[in-house]
Tab-separated table of C-alpha atoms in Angstrom:
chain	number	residue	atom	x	y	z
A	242	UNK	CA	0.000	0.000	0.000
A	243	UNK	CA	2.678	2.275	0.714
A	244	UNK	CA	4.788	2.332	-2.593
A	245	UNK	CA	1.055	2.614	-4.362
A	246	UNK	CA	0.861	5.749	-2.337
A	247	UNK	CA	4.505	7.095	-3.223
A	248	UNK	CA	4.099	6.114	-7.261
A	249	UNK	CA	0.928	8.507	-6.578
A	250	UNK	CA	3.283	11.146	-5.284
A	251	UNK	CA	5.900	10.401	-7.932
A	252	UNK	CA	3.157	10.931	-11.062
A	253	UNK	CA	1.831	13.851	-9.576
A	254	UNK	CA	5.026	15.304	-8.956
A	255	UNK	CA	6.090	14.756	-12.819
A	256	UNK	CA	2.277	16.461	-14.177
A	257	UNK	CA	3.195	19.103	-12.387
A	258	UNK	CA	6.966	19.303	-13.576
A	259	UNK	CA	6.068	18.356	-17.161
A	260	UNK	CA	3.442	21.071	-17.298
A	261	UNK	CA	5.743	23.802	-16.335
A	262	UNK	CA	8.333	22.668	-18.505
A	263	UNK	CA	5.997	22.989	-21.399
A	264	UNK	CA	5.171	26.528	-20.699
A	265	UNK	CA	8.703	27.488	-20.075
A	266	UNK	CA	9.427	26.347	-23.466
A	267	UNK	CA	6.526	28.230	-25.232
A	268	UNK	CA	7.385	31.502	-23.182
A	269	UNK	CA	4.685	31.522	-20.719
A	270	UNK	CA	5.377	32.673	-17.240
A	271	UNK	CA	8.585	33.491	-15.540
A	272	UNK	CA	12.283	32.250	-16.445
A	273	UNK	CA	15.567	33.766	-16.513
A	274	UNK	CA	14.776	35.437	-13.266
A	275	UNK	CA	12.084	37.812	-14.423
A	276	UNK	CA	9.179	36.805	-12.331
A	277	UNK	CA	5.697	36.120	-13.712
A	278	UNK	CA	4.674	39.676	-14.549
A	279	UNK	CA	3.985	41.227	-18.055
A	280	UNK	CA	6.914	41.679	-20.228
A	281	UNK	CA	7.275	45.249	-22.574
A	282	UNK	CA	9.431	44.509	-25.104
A	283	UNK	CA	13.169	45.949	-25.208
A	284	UNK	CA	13.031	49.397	-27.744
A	285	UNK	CA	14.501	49.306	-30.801
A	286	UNK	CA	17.848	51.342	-31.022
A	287	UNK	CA	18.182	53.967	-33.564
A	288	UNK	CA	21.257	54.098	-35.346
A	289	UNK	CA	23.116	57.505	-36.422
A	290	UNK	CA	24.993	57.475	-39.472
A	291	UNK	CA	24.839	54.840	-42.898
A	292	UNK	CA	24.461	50.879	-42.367
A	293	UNK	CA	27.632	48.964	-43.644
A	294	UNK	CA	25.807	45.907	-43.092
A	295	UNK	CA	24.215	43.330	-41.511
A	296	UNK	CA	24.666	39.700	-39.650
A	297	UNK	CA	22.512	36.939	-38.400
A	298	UNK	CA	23.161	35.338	-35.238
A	299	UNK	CA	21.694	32.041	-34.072
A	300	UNK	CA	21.582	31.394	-30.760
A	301	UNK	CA	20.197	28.410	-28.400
A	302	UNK	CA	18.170	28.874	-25.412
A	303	UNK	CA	15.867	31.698	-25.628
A	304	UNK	CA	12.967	30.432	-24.423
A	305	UNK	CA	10.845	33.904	-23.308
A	306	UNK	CA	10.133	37.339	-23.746
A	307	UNK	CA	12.745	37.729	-20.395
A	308	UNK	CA	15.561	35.987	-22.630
A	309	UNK	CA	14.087	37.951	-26.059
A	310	UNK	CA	14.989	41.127	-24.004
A	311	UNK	CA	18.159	40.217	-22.464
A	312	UNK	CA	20.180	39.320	-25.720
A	313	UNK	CA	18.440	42.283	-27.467
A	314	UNK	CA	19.241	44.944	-25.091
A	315	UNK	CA	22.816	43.097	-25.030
A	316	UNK	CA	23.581	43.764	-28.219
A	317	UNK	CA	22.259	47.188	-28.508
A	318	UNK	CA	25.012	48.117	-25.974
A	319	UNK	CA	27.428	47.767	-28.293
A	320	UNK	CA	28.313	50.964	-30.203
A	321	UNK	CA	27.110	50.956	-33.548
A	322	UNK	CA	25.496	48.027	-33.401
A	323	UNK	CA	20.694	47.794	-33.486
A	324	UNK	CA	19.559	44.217	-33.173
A	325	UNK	CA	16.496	42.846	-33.749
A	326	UNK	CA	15.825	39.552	-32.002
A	327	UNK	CA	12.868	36.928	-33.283
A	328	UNK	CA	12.613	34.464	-30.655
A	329	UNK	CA	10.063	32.090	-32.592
A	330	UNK	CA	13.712	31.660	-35.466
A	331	UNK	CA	15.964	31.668	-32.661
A	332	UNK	CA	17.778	34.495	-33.821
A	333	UNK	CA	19.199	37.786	-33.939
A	334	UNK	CA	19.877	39.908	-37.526
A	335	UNK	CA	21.933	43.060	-36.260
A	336	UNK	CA	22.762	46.126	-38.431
A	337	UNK	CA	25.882	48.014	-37.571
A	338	UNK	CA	27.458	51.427	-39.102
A	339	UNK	CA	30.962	50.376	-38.036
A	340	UNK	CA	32.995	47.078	-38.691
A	341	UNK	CA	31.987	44.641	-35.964
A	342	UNK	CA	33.736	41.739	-35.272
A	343	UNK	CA	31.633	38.496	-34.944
A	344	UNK	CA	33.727	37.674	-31.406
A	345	UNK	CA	32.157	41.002	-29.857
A	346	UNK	CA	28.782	39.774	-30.916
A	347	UNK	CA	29.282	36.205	-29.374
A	348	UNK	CA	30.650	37.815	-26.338
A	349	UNK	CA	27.478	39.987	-26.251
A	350	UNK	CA	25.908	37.037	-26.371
A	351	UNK	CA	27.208	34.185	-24.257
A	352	UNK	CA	28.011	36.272	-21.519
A	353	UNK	CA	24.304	36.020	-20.680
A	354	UNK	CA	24.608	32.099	-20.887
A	355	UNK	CA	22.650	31.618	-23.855
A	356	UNK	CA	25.119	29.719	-27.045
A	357	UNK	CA	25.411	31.204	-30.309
A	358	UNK	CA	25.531	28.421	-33.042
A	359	UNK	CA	26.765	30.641	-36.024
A	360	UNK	CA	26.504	34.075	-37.181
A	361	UNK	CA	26.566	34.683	-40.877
């Protein structure tokens, strides 16, 4: 009777874990430390002066609007540099009116703990 009751436990306990797993992934409710409140999204950064160009960065494990923020407001630190972030594609395309190096972009990145795959 008593391991009935703790495979009871056991399957409840995994519902419960599987359920919020699946709405981590679809970017519902809070991750990445930003609590379950509304999320505005980051601005987009204005750039002064002509584009030289542009690059694509794709990155692994944004999952939310808190991670969607936090690599886009990253990268729009750097000087020069506006990114747009599309967290459905997994993926950042930044324009940039000076030469930018793809190791300042990874750093912009990964320092956040998210892993860039390529940037092209």
């Amino acid at each position: 009777m008593a391991t009935a009751i703790v495979v009871v436990i056991l399957i409840v306990i995994a519902c419960f874990s599987l359920k919020g797993f699946l709405s981590h992934m679809k970017g519902e409710g809070g991750c990445c430390g930003g609590g379950t409140d509304p999320v505005e999204e980051e601005p987009d950064k204005e750039l002064d002066g002509d584009i030289l160009g542009t690059k694509e960065i794709n990155i692994e494990g944004m999952h939310c609007k808190h991670c969607y923020n936090s690599v886009k407001r990253s990268l729009n630190k750097l000087d020069g540099v506006s990114a747009k972030v599309d967290l459905s594609k997994n993926k950042a395309i930044v324009s940039f009116t000076r030469q930018v190096e793809d190791d300042e972009l990874r750093m912009a990145v990964e320092r956040l703990d998210y892993k860039v795959v390529s940037i092209k």
